[in-house]
Every structure is written in C-alpha cells, then in structure tokens.
Coordinates of C-alpha atoms and ligand atoms in Angstrom, one line a residue:
M1 CA 1.0 62.2 -38.3
S2 CA -2.1 63.7 -36.8
E3 CA -2.1 66.5 -34.3
D4 CA -4.1 64.3 -31.9
L5 CA -1.4 61.6 -31.9
K6 CA 1.3 64.2 -31.2
K7 CA -0.7 65.7 -28.4
E8 CA -1.4 62.3 -26.8
I9 CA 2.3 61.3 -26.9
N10 CA 3.6 64.7 -25.7
R11 CA 1.3 64.7 -22.7
R12 CA 2.8 61.5 -21.4
R13 CA 5.4 61.2 -18.7
T14 CA 6.8 57.8 -17.9
F15 CA 9.0 57.4 -14.8
A16 CA 10.2 54.8 -12.3
I17 CA 10.5 55.4 -8.6
I18 CA 13.6 54.1 -7.0
S19 CA 14.6 53.9 -3.3
H20 CA 15.9 51.7 -0.6
P21 CA 13.1 49.8 1.2
D22 CA 11.2 51.9 3.7
A23 CA 12.2 55.3 2.4
G24 CA 8.6 55.9 1.4
K25 CA 8.4 55.0 -2.3
T26 CA 5.0 53.3 -1.9
T27 CA 3.6 56.1 0.2
L28 CA 4.7 58.7 -2.3
T29 CA 3.3 56.7 -5.2
E30 CA 0.1 56.5 -3.4
K31 CA -0.1 60.2 -2.9
F32 CA 0.5 60.8 -6.6
L33 CA -2.4 58.5 -7.3
L34 CA -4.6 60.3 -4.8
F35 CA -3.9 63.6 -6.6
G36 CA -4.6 62.1 -9.9
G37 CA -7.9 60.6 -8.6
A38 CA -6.8 57.1 -9.6
I39 CA -7.5 55.8 -6.1
N40 CA -9.7 57.0 -3.3
T41 CA -8.1 55.7 -0.2
A42 CA -4.6 55.3 1.1
G43 CA -3.4 51.7 1.5
S44 CA -4.5 50.7 -2.0
V45 CA -1.1 50.3 -3.4
K46 CA 0.9 48.4 -0.9
G47 CA 0.6 44.7 -0.6
K48 CA 1.1 43.9 3.0
A49 CA 0.5 40.4 4.4
N50 CA -3.0 41.1 5.5
S51 CA -4.0 43.5 2.8
K52 CA -6.4 42.5 0.1
Y53 CA -5.0 45.1 -2.2
A54 CA -1.6 43.5 -3.0
V55 CA -0.1 45.1 -6.1
S56 CA 0.7 41.8 -7.6
D57 CA 0.7 38.7 -5.5
W58 CA 0.2 36.3 -8.3
M59 CA 2.6 33.7 -7.0
D60 CA 2.0 31.6 -4.0
I61 CA 5.4 32.3 -2.7
E62 CA 4.8 36.0 -2.6
K63 CA 1.6 35.4 -0.8
E64 CA 3.2 33.2 1.8
R65 CA 5.7 35.9 2.5
G66 CA 3.3 38.7 2.2
I67 CA 5.4 40.7 -0.1
S68 CA 5.2 41.8 -3.6
V69 CA 8.2 41.1 -5.7
T70 CA 6.9 41.9 -9.1
S71 CA 6.9 45.4 -10.6
S72 CA 3.7 46.8 -11.8
V73 CA 2.7 49.9 -13.8
L74 CA 0.3 52.6 -12.6
Q75 CA -1.3 55.0 -15.0
F76 CA -3.2 58.1 -14.0
E77 CA -4.2 61.5 -15.3
Y78 CA -3.2 64.7 -13.7
D79 CA -3.5 68.3 -15.0
D80 CA -3.8 67.2 -18.6
F81 CA -0.8 64.9 -18.3
C82 CA -1.0 61.2 -18.6
I83 CA 1.4 59.7 -16.1
N84 CA 2.9 56.2 -16.1
I85 CA 4.6 55.2 -13.0
L86 CA 6.8 52.1 -13.2
D87 CA 6.9 50.7 -9.7
T88 CA 10.0 48.8 -8.7
P89 CA 9.8 46.2 -5.9
G90 CA 10.8 47.8 -2.7
H91 CA 11.7 44.6 -0.8
Q92 CA 15.3 43.7 -0.4
D93 CA 14.8 40.6 -2.5
F94 CA 14.4 42.6 -5.6
S95 CA 15.2 40.9 -8.9
E96 CA 16.6 41.7 -12.2
D97 CA 13.2 42.8 -13.2
T98 CA 13.7 45.8 -11.1
Y99 CA 16.7 46.8 -13.2
R100 CA 14.8 46.0 -16.4
T101 CA 11.9 48.2 -15.4
L102 CA 14.4 51.2 -15.4
M103 CA 15.1 50.4 -19.1
A104 CA 11.5 51.3 -19.8
A105 CA 11.4 54.6 -18.0
D106 CA 12.2 58.1 -19.3
S107 CA 13.1 59.5 -16.0
A108 CA 13.5 58.3 -12.4
V109 CA 12.4 59.7 -9.1
M110 CA 14.7 58.8 -6.2
V111 CA 13.2 58.8 -2.8
I112 CA 15.6 59.2 0.1
D113 CA 14.9 59.0 3.8
A114 CA 16.0 62.3 5.3
S115 CA 17.3 60.6 8.4
K116 CA 19.3 58.1 6.5
G117 CA 20.6 59.6 3.3
V118 CA 21.6 57.4 0.3
E119 CA 21.3 53.7 1.0
A120 CA 22.5 50.5 -0.7
Q121 CA 19.6 49.7 -2.9
T122 CA 19.3 53.2 -4.2
I123 CA 23.0 53.1 -5.3
K124 CA 22.4 49.9 -7.3
L125 CA 19.3 51.3 -9.1
F126 CA 20.9 54.7 -9.5
K127 CA 23.8 53.1 -11.5
V128 CA 21.3 51.8 -14.1
C129 CA 19.8 55.3 -14.5
V130 CA 23.2 56.8 -15.0
M131 CA 24.0 54.2 -17.6
R132 CA 20.9 55.4 -19.5
H133 CA 21.5 59.1 -18.9
I134 CA 17.9 59.7 -17.9
P135 CA 16.9 62.6 -15.7
I136 CA 16.9 61.7 -12.0
F137 CA 14.7 63.7 -9.5
T138 CA 15.3 63.5 -5.8
F139 CA 12.6 63.6 -3.2
I140 CA 13.9 63.8 0.3
N141 CA 11.2 62.3 2.4
K142 CA 10.2 62.1 6.1
M143 CA 11.0 65.7 6.9
D144 CA 8.4 65.4 9.6
R145 CA 11.0 63.3 11.5
D146 CA 14.3 64.5 12.7
A147 CA 16.4 64.7 9.6
R148 CA 20.1 64.9 8.8
D149 CA 21.4 68.4 8.0
S150 CA 20.2 69.3 4.5
F151 CA 23.7 70.3 3.3
E152 CA 25.0 67.1 4.5
L153 CA 22.3 65.2 2.6
M154 CA 23.2 67.1 -0.6
S155 CA 26.9 66.2 -0.2
D156 CA 25.9 62.6 0.5
I157 CA 24.1 62.4 -2.8
E158 CA 26.9 64.1 -4.7
E159 CA 29.7 62.0 -3.2
V160 CA 28.1 58.6 -3.0
L161 CA 26.2 58.8 -6.3
G162 CA 28.5 61.2 -8.2
I163 CA 25.7 63.4 -9.5
D164 CA 25.4 67.2 -9.0
T165 CA 22.4 68.4 -7.0
C166 CA 20.3 71.5 -7.3
P167 CA 17.7 72.0 -4.5
I168 CA 14.5 73.5 -6.1
N169 CA 13.1 74.0 -2.6
W170 CA 14.7 74.0 0.8
P171 CA 13.3 72.8 4.1
I172 CA 12.7 75.1 7.1
G173 CA 13.6 72.8 10.1
S174 CA 12.7 69.2 10.4
G175 CA 10.9 66.9 12.8
K176 CA 8.6 68.7 15.2
E177 CA 10.3 72.0 14.0
F178 CA 9.5 71.4 10.4
K179 CA 7.8 74.6 9.3
G180 CA 7.6 74.2 5.6
I181 CA 9.7 74.6 2.4
Y182 CA 11.1 77.6 0.7
D183 CA 10.5 77.7 -3.1
R184 CA 13.8 79.1 -4.5
K185 CA 12.2 80.1 -7.8
A186 CA 9.0 81.6 -6.6
K187 CA 10.7 83.0 -3.5
T188 CA 7.8 82.0 -1.3
V189 CA 7.4 79.8 1.7
R190 CA 4.9 77.0 1.7
T191 CA 3.7 76.1 5.1
F192 CA 1.9 73.0 6.1
T193 CA -0.7 72.1 8.6
A194 CA -1.4 68.4 9.0
V195 CA -5.0 67.5 8.6
S196 CA -6.2 64.0 9.2
T197 CA -8.8 62.9 6.8
G198 CA -9.4 59.3 7.9
G199 CA -7.2 57.0 5.9
A200 CA -5.2 59.5 3.9
K201 CA -3.3 62.2 5.7
K202 CA -3.6 65.4 3.8
A203 CA -1.9 68.7 4.6
E204 CA -3.3 72.1 4.2
E205 CA -0.6 74.0 2.2
K206 CA -0.3 77.7 2.0
D207 CA 2.1 80.0 0.2
Y208 CA 3.5 83.2 1.8
D209 CA 5.8 85.8 0.5
I210 CA 9.2 85.4 2.2
D211 CA 9.0 89.0 3.5
S212 CA 5.4 88.7 4.8
D213 CA 4.5 89.3 8.5
E214 CA 2.7 85.9 8.6
I215 CA 6.0 84.1 7.8
K216 CA 7.8 86.0 10.5
E217 CA 5.3 84.8 12.9
I218 CA 5.2 81.2 11.7
V219 CA 9.0 80.7 11.3
G220 CA 10.2 83.2 13.9
E221 CA 13.1 85.7 13.6
E222 CA 15.8 83.1 14.3
G223 CA 14.4 80.6 11.8
L224 CA 14.2 83.2 9.1
E225 CA 17.8 84.3 9.7
K226 CA 19.0 80.8 9.4
L227 CA 17.0 80.3 6.2
A228 CA 18.4 83.5 4.7
E229 CA 22.0 82.3 5.5
E230 CA 21.3 78.9 4.0
I231 CA 19.8 80.3 0.9
E232 CA 22.7 82.7 0.4
L233 CA 25.1 79.8 0.7
L234 CA 23.1 77.8 -1.8
D235 CA 22.9 80.7 -4.3
E236 CA 26.6 81.3 -4.0
A237 CA 28.2 77.9 -3.6
G238 CA 25.5 75.5 -5.0
N239 CA 25.0 74.3 -8.5
E240 CA 23.0 76.5 -10.9
F241 CA 19.9 75.0 -12.3
D242 CA 20.4 73.9 -15.8
I243 CA 17.6 72.0 -17.5
E244 CA 20.0 70.5 -20.1
K245 CA 22.1 69.0 -17.4
V246 CA 18.9 67.7 -15.8
R247 CA 17.9 66.0 -19.0
Q248 CA 21.3 64.4 -19.4
G249 CA 21.1 63.0 -15.9
E250 CA 24.0 65.1 -14.7
L251 CA 22.1 67.3 -12.3
S252 CA 19.4 66.1 -10.0
P253 CA 16.7 68.6 -8.9
V254 CA 16.1 68.1 -5.2
F255 CA 12.8 68.5 -3.3
F256 CA 11.9 68.1 0.4
G257 CA 8.7 66.9 2.0
S258 CA 6.9 64.2 3.8
A259 CA 5.0 61.7 1.7
L260 CA 3.0 60.4 4.7
N261 CA 1.6 63.9 5.5
T262 CA 1.4 64.9 1.9
F263 CA 3.8 67.8 2.5
G264 CA 5.5 69.0 -0.6
V265 CA 4.1 66.2 -2.8
E266 CA 2.0 68.3 -5.1
I267 CA 4.6 71.0 -5.6
F268 CA 7.1 68.2 -6.4
L269 CA 4.7 66.8 -8.9
K270 CA 4.2 70.2 -10.5
Y271 CA 7.9 70.9 -11.0
F272 CA 8.6 67.3 -12.0
L273 CA 6.0 67.5 -14.8
E274 CA 7.5 70.8 -16.0
M275 CA 11.0 69.4 -16.0
A276 CA 10.6 65.8 -17.0
T277 CA 10.8 64.9 -20.7
T278 CA 8.1 63.7 -23.0
P279 CA 8.6 60.1 -24.2
L280 CA 12.2 59.8 -25.3
A281 CA 13.5 58.7 -28.7
R282 CA 15.1 55.3 -28.5
R283 CA 18.1 53.9 -30.2
A284 CA 17.9 51.1 -32.7
G285 CA 21.4 50.5 -34.1
D286 CA 22.5 53.8 -35.7
E287 CA 19.0 55.2 -35.8
L288 CA 17.1 57.1 -33.2
I289 CA 13.4 56.3 -33.4
D290 CA 11.3 59.3 -32.9
P291 CA 8.3 58.7 -30.7
V292 CA 5.9 60.9 -32.6
E293 CA 7.2 60.7 -36.2
S294 CA 7.6 56.9 -36.3
P295 CA 4.7 54.4 -36.6
F296 CA 4.0 52.0 -33.7
S297 CA 7.0 50.3 -32.1
A298 CA 7.7 48.8 -28.7
F299 CA 10.1 46.5 -26.9
V300 CA 9.6 43.7 -24.4
F301 CA 11.2 44.7 -21.0
K302 CA 9.7 42.0 -18.8
I303 CA 8.1 38.6 -19.1
Q304 CA 6.0 37.3 -16.3
A305 CA 5.1 33.6 -16.3
N306 CA 2.1 31.8 -15.0
M307 CA 0.1 34.7 -13.8
N308 CA -2.8 32.3 -14.2
K309 CA -1.7 28.9 -13.0
A310 CA -4.5 27.1 -14.9
H311 CA -3.3 28.3 -18.2
R312 CA 0.5 28.4 -17.8
D313 CA 0.4 31.8 -19.5
R314 CA 3.1 34.3 -20.0
I315 CA 2.6 38.0 -20.0
A316 CA 5.0 40.1 -21.9
F317 CA 5.3 43.8 -20.8
L318 CA 5.9 46.1 -23.7
R319 CA 7.0 49.7 -23.5
V320 CA 5.5 51.5 -26.4
C321 CA 8.3 53.7 -27.9
S322 CA 6.7 55.3 -30.9
G323 CA 3.3 55.9 -32.5
K324 CA 0.0 54.4 -31.6
F325 CA -0.7 50.8 -30.8
D326 CA -4.0 49.7 -32.2
A327 CA -5.3 46.3 -30.9
N328 CA -7.1 45.6 -34.1
K329 CA -4.1 45.8 -36.3
D330 CA -1.4 43.2 -36.9
V331 CA 2.0 43.8 -35.4
Y332 CA 5.4 42.5 -36.6
H333 CA 7.7 40.7 -34.2
V334 CA 11.1 41.5 -35.6
Q335 CA 13.1 38.6 -34.0
S336 CA 10.8 35.8 -35.2
D337 CA 10.0 37.6 -38.5
R338 CA 6.3 36.9 -37.9
K339 CA 3.1 39.0 -38.1
F340 CA 0.2 38.6 -35.7
K341 CA -2.4 40.4 -33.6
L342 CA -1.5 40.8 -29.9
S343 CA -3.9 38.9 -27.9
Q344 CA -5.9 40.6 -25.1
P345 CA -3.6 43.7 -24.7
Q346 CA -4.1 45.1 -21.2
S347 CA -3.1 47.9 -19.0
I348 CA -1.7 46.6 -15.7
M349 CA -2.6 48.6 -12.7
A350 CA -2.1 46.8 -9.4
E351 CA -4.4 43.8 -9.5
E352 CA -6.7 45.3 -12.0
R353 CA -6.2 44.3 -15.6
K354 CA -8.2 46.3 -18.1
V355 CA -8.3 45.2 -21.7
I356 CA -7.3 48.1 -23.9
S357 CA -7.8 48.9 -27.5
E358 CA -5.1 51.5 -27.9
A359 CA -1.9 52.8 -26.3
Y360 CA 0.6 55.5 -27.2
A361 CA 4.4 56.0 -27.0
G362 CA 5.3 56.2 -23.3
D363 CA 2.7 53.7 -22.3
V364 CA 3.3 50.2 -21.0
I365 CA 1.0 47.3 -22.0
G366 CA 0.8 43.7 -21.0
V367 CA 0.1 41.1 -23.8
F368 CA -0.1 37.4 -23.8
D369 CA 3.1 36.0 -25.1
P370 CA 2.5 33.6 -27.9
G371 CA 5.7 31.8 -26.8
V372 CA 8.0 33.6 -29.1
F373 CA 9.0 36.7 -27.1
S374 CA 12.3 37.2 -25.3
I375 CA 13.3 40.2 -23.2
G376 CA 14.5 43.0 -25.4
D377 CA 12.6 42.0 -28.5
T378 CA 11.1 44.6 -30.9
I379 CA 7.5 44.5 -31.8
A380 CA 6.3 47.1 -34.3
A381 CA 4.1 48.0 -37.3
P382 CA 4.5 45.6 -40.2
G383 CA 7.2 46.7 -42.5
T384 CA 9.6 47.8 -39.7
K385 CA 13.2 47.2 -40.5
F386 CA 14.9 48.2 -37.2
E387 CA 15.6 46.4 -34.0
Y388 CA 15.8 48.2 -30.6
E389 CA 19.0 47.8 -28.7
G390 CA 18.8 44.8 -26.3
I391 CA 18.4 45.1 -22.6
P392 CA 21.7 44.5 -20.8
T393 CA 22.2 41.5 -18.6
F394 CA 22.7 42.7 -15.0
A395 CA 25.2 41.2 -12.6
P396 CA 23.6 38.6 -10.3
E397 CA 25.0 38.8 -6.7
H398 CA 24.0 35.4 -5.3
F399 CA 25.0 32.0 -6.7
C400 CA 23.9 28.4 -6.1
R401 CA 24.7 25.1 -7.6
L402 CA 21.5 23.5 -8.7
I403 CA 21.4 19.8 -8.4
H404 CA 18.7 17.7 -10.0
Q405 CA 17.6 14.8 -7.8
N406 CA 16.0 12.6 -10.4
S407 CA 18.0 11.8 -13.5
M408 CA 14.9 10.3 -15.2
K409 CA 13.5 13.7 -15.6
R410 CA 16.5 15.4 -17.1
K411 CA 14.7 16.7 -20.2
Q412 CA 12.1 18.3 -18.1
F413 CA 14.7 19.8 -15.8
I414 CA 16.6 21.3 -18.8
K415 CA 13.4 22.7 -20.3
G416 CA 12.4 24.2 -16.9
I417 CA 15.6 26.0 -16.2
T418 CA 15.9 27.2 -19.8
Q419 CA 12.4 28.6 -19.8
I420 CA 12.8 30.3 -16.5
A421 CA 16.1 31.7 -17.5
Q422 CA 14.6 33.0 -20.8
E423 CA 12.0 34.9 -18.8
G424 CA 14.9 36.5 -17.0
A425 CA 14.2 35.6 -13.4
I426 CA 17.4 33.7 -13.1
Q427 CA 20.7 33.4 -15.0
I428 CA 22.2 30.0 -15.6
F429 CA 25.8 29.2 -16.1
E430 CA 27.8 26.2 -17.1
E431 CA 31.1 25.3 -15.6
Y432 CA 34.0 24.8 -18.0
T433 CA 34.8 21.4 -16.4
A434 CA 31.5 19.9 -15.4
G435 CA 29.3 20.3 -18.5
M436 CA 25.5 20.4 -18.2
S437 CA 25.5 17.9 -15.3
E438 CA 25.8 20.7 -12.8
I439 CA 24.2 24.1 -13.3
I440 CA 25.2 27.3 -11.5
V441 CA 22.4 29.7 -11.0
G442 CA 22.8 33.4 -10.4
V443 CA 20.2 35.7 -9.2
V444 CA 20.0 39.4 -8.3
G445 CA 17.7 38.8 -5.2
V446 CA 17.9 35.6 -3.1
L447 CA 14.1 35.2 -3.2
Q448 CA 14.5 34.1 -6.8
F449 CA 16.1 30.9 -5.5
D450 CA 12.9 30.0 -3.7
V451 CA 10.9 31.0 -6.7
L452 CA 13.1 28.7 -8.9
K453 CA 12.8 25.7 -6.6
H454 CA 9.0 26.2 -6.3
R455 CA 8.5 26.5 -10.0
L456 CA 10.7 23.6 -11.0
E457 CA 8.8 21.4 -8.5
N458 CA 5.3 22.7 -9.2
E459 CA 5.4 23.4 -12.9
Y460 CA 8.0 20.9 -14.2
G461 CA 7.8 18.1 -11.6
C462 CA 11.5 18.3 -10.9
E463 CA 12.9 17.8 -7.4
V464 CA 16.0 19.9 -7.0
R465 CA 18.5 20.8 -4.3
L466 CA 20.3 24.1 -4.1
E467 CA 23.8 24.4 -2.7
A468 CA 24.9 27.9 -1.8
L469 CA 28.1 29.1 -3.4
P470 CA 30.3 31.8 -1.9
Y471 CA 30.6 34.0 -5.0
Q472 CA 29.2 37.5 -4.9
F473 CA 30.7 39.3 -7.9
I474 CA 30.4 38.4 -11.5
R475 CA 32.2 39.9 -14.4
W476 CA 31.8 39.2 -18.1
I477 CA 35.1 38.9 -20.0
K478 CA 35.0 41.6 -22.7
D479 CA 36.7 39.5 -25.4
P480 CA 34.5 36.4 -25.8
S481 CA 37.3 34.5 -27.4
T482 CA 39.3 34.5 -24.2
D483 CA 39.8 31.0 -22.6
P484 CA 39.2 31.8 -18.9
T485 CA 40.7 28.5 -17.7
K486 CA 44.1 29.8 -19.0
L487 CA 44.0 33.0 -16.9
K488 CA 46.5 33.5 -14.0
R489 CA 45.6 33.9 -10.3
M490 CA 42.5 31.8 -10.6
N491 CA 42.4 30.2 -7.2
N492 CA 39.0 30.9 -5.6
V493 CA 37.8 32.3 -8.9
K494 CA 35.3 30.3 -10.9
A495 CA 35.2 30.4 -14.7
V496 CA 31.8 29.8 -16.2
K497 CA 29.9 30.3 -19.5
D498 CA 26.5 32.0 -19.9
M499 CA 23.6 30.6 -22.0
K500 CA 25.1 32.2 -25.1
G501 CA 28.6 30.7 -24.4
N502 CA 30.1 34.0 -23.2
P503 CA 32.9 33.5 -20.7
L504 CA 32.6 35.0 -17.2
L505 CA 34.3 34.9 -13.9
L506 CA 32.8 34.6 -10.4
F507 CA 34.6 36.2 -7.5
V508 CA 34.1 36.0 -3.7
N509 CA 35.1 39.6 -3.2
D510 CA 36.0 42.6 -5.2
W511 CA 39.6 42.5 -4.1
M512 CA 40.0 39.3 -6.1
I513 CA 38.8 41.1 -9.2
K514 CA 41.6 43.6 -8.8
M515 CA 44.2 40.8 -8.4
V516 CA 43.0 39.0 -11.5
L517 CA 43.1 42.2 -13.5
E518 CA 46.5 43.0 -12.3
D519 CA 48.0 39.6 -13.1
N520 CA 46.4 39.3 -16.5
D521 CA 47.6 42.0 -18.9
G522 CA 45.0 43.2 -21.3
L523 CA 42.1 41.4 -19.6
E524 CA 38.9 43.6 -19.6
L525 CA 35.9 42.8 -17.4
M526 CA 32.4 44.2 -17.6
E527 CA 29.7 44.5 -14.9
F528 CA 26.8 44.6 -17.4
R529 CA 26.7 42.7 -20.6
K530 CA 25.1 44.6 -23.4
N531 CA 23.0 42.2 -25.4
Ligands
G4P601 P1 8.8 51.8 0.7 O1 7.7 51.6 -0.3 O2 9.9 52.7 0.2 O3 9.4 50.5 1.2 O4 8.3 52.6 1.9 P2 6.8 52.9 2.4 O5 6.1 53.9 1.6 O6 6.1 51.6 2.6 O7 7.1 53.5 3.8 C1 7.8 52.9 4.8 C2 7.4 53.3 6.2 O8 7.7 54.7 6.3 C3 5.9 53.2 6.4 O9 5.7 53.0 7.7 C4 5.4 54.6 6.0 O10 4.2 54.9 6.6 C5 6.5 55.5 6.6 N1 6.6 56.8 5.9 C6 6.5 57.0 4.6 N2 6.6 58.4 4.3 C7 6.8 58.9 5.5 C8 6.9 60.3 6.0 O11 7.0 61.2 5.2 N3 7.1 60.5 7.3 C9 7.1 59.5 8.2 N4 7.2 59.8 9.5 N5 6.9 58.2 7.8 C10 6.8 57.9 6.5 P3 5.3 51.6 8.3 O12 5.1 51.8 9.8 O13 6.4 50.6 7.9 O14 4.1 51.1 7.5 P4 2.6 51.6 7.6 O15 2.1 50.6 8.6 O16 2.6 53.0 8.0 O17 2.1 51.3 6.2

C-alpha cells in the first residue's frame, strides 16, 4: 500500500445531511460548497420550479412538480480534506433511496430548525443512523430567528431521539438579539455582522476573549451574566465531551448558527472535520474490510433508471469502501461471478456528470449498470472472496393495490413492476389468497406511486389503476417459516409475501401491532429486514 493511497483515503470525509424539509439542509450544503469553492453563487444547489439548476430533475414527474426527489452526491475540497456530501431529498415525498443513502455515509449532520426542534422526518432518518452506529452531528439552524430555549432544544433531542448531546458552542441570544456563539473549548465568543454580498449572504465573524472589553460592550452586562450562568450549568450538569461516544453515535456534538447568514457554518465545518472519522471499515460477514489495507471494493447503494430516456439506461451508485478504483482495470461483480470494466464511471455532482478515471475509499461514483446489479451488491478487485452485508429493506408506509387494466399485456406488466421493484423505488407484495393477479405496492413516499404509474405507462405501455389501501405499518415476521394466515387476531390485518417469499403483516395502526403480538405467543416482528 503506497503512502499516497493512504493519504488520499484518510483525507476523505463522507457524510449525509438529514433534516425535516425547510430546516435549512440545502442552504447549509450550499454554504459548505461556497467555502470549498465548488460553487460561486448561492442558489446553485436547490432545484426550485423555476430554477435552471435543479440538482437532479431527470424525470418528467419531478419537473412537473418542481421538486427533486433523487439524492445526489456533492464532492468538494476544503483545507486539504476531500469532502463527499450525500444529499438526501428534503421534500416530504422522500423515498427509500433517502434511507439507502445513509447506508453509504460515514457520519451524518442533522440540521434542526431552532424554532421547531426535532421534527418527523428527522426522527425517521435518525433511526437509520442509530442502526448503523455512525457519528451524528447536530447543527441548530435559524438562530437569527426567534428560537426555542437552547436547553429545551437539547432535552428535545435527548428525549425524542434518545441520544446524548454535548454543545460544542452555545448561542448568545436569538432572533434580533442573536449576538454570536460562545466556543466552549476555546473560551472565546464569535460575533457576527451580517454582510450582504449579492446572492450569497456572508457574515463577518470575529473572535473575542470572553473577558475582553469589546465583548462586554457587544453582549452587555446582563447578557454576559446569563451566558456565564448557562455555561456553568452546562459544565456541571451537561454531558462531558467524549470522542469515543461521538464515534459510536451515542453522543451528538451540537453547534448553533444560521446557515442563511453563514453564521457559525465555518466553525462547524472546522470542528466537524476534526471529529468526523476517515472512511470506515465495512463489515462483510465475519470480516471487517479495512479501507486502506484492502484492494478496491465497493457496494451498490442506489440504482437510478432511465436518466436518459432515449437509452433506457440505469445508473448504479457505488460507495467505494476500500482501496483505489481505476477505470482502466477490470472489476469483479461478486453476485454474478463476472469480471468486466465499468463503463463510463462518473462523479455525480448536481446536474454535472464528470467522467472520472479514479476514485478512492469514501467516494461515490455512478456507473452504467450492465443490467446485472442489484442494490447491496459487491463490486471489487478480481480475486475478491467476500460479500458486503446487504442493505436492509426499509418499511414502506403507504400501500396501494395495483390493478392492471389490460390482461393482454400481462408479461410486460410483470416485467415492469419486477424491474422497478429491483431498482428499489417500490416494494411489491403478493397476497396469500389472490396470487399474482393482484399486486400490493408499498412505498416510503407517496410520490413513488405517481412515478410507478408514469413509468409503467411510458416505459412498459401498461395502463394501470391504483387503489389506496388503509395500511400504514408493515412488519416482517422474524421466522420466515411462520404461516401468517394461521395467526390469531387478524381482522383488519393483511398477510402478504415479499418478492423473496418472506411473510409480512400490514397494519392500519400501531395499536393493532401490539394486539397481534399479545395474542400470538412467540411471534417476533421486525421493522427493517436485513437482507
Ligand atoms: P431544506 O433544504 O431543509 O428543505 O431547507 P432550505 O435550505 O431550502 O431552507 C428552507 C427555508 O429556510 C428557505 O427559505 C431558506 O432560505 C430558509 N433558511 C435556511 N437557513 C436559514 C437561516 O439560518 N435563517 C433563516 N431566517 N432562514 C433560513 P424559503 O423562503 O423557503 O426559500 P428561499 O426562497 O429563501 O430559497
């Protein structure tokens, strides 16, 4: 292993940003990119209806709605680090891809709106981060607006999410009274003056010693007294900083700021880069594959179909887990036991696709799928014997019965839904009683229903009708040999099979889950299914 390879890998940081829509994820991402010099103007990241810079509006349906539902990957250089941000769709209609993206990240940044606290979508995404034990950093945004009490926000995070918090800095006031942040380690106060620079709002930031006369003047006697009390309380009653706990995902370092005004963003980035890990080793059965010591390996975490309608192509997104990817060399696809060169590997930044010749552990690349890849597959240097652990199947929350209108095209219909399900946009289920004549479709975000209908009609020529079903909760039965039709208390509960024949139950509410568990001794249900 060369020193250069080690250096390239160790300077990489790969993280996902999670938040509830509107908390400021896009704005924060954009500010990171501005710092890294990857973009020059604000507004380049977000795909608004009238913007020509949509991150990824490859599908008509997305264009029609003016939203961007697909995740993309942004890479930039900052201070000798090579940073990969995995963007997760911020719209409410997010999909299973959003969850899968988190499987490719080494840490997560959670953006919280200071006036709202922890919101629904953050909770869902947070659960996936917890399952992976990756570090979670919190950025409490919009401090330039009236915010909830900072202690209250800390307990909200701790109670709702069940993670300990450790504020690295602490705000002085909020809204119009927002004076700056106190850096608990440096014991300095960073003040901000908003400066408008055309498109991108940038702040002038200045550090002062906490005991300085300037600070007395800026913050005032009363403000300083309050700050001293709050810091004392934090020091005495708060959690101690422990990098090991951070790395295990048990303690979240917390930062305050305002992404829109670029307040506290650079300091957040600085501490984040200090605390976040280099690309993590990844489990393959009993082995842990070291990112530096092992030759090239990667896994597929997302497949995106028909990015170019004329070609019906599929792009597979690979997270490089170890070594160096060299576009001129053959790779080995473990699942199909085949060797080939990956065609036109590219980095995927917003709409831009750059063909690349190399990538390192920590990076994400898009490659044309020769038609053999499935989500979770391992691609590695020839001679590789291991297989990365699969990506779990996440619980869909919306269900429809899919009715095919034209029985003549049955083969096309089956092909269409099977292919779309393989890409992971939808999950299909078969009822125990009805056979393949009726299919139940489950999705994580309701927009996927429209996408499904649109694609079946446009790509496969199948007219379909969707009938909404009342189920909201799905649970896999842990023991796959269980016959769910024999379970007790099954009124209003639907028993179905997934594509692999695993038994599942669909419930209208979570109270029903408790009832079925109570009445069926020994029954174990799972929210994710580990593949
Ligand atoms: P998202 O990706 O998490 O969905 O959030 P996004 O960054 O799009 O931010 C949502 C809205 O909140 C935007 O306003 C954005 O300008 C605003 N915002 C983000 N950070 C801050 C902040 O620190 N302070 C304040 N006051 N506002 C912030 P919008 O009006 O919906 O969109 P736009 O027209 O400004 O783009």
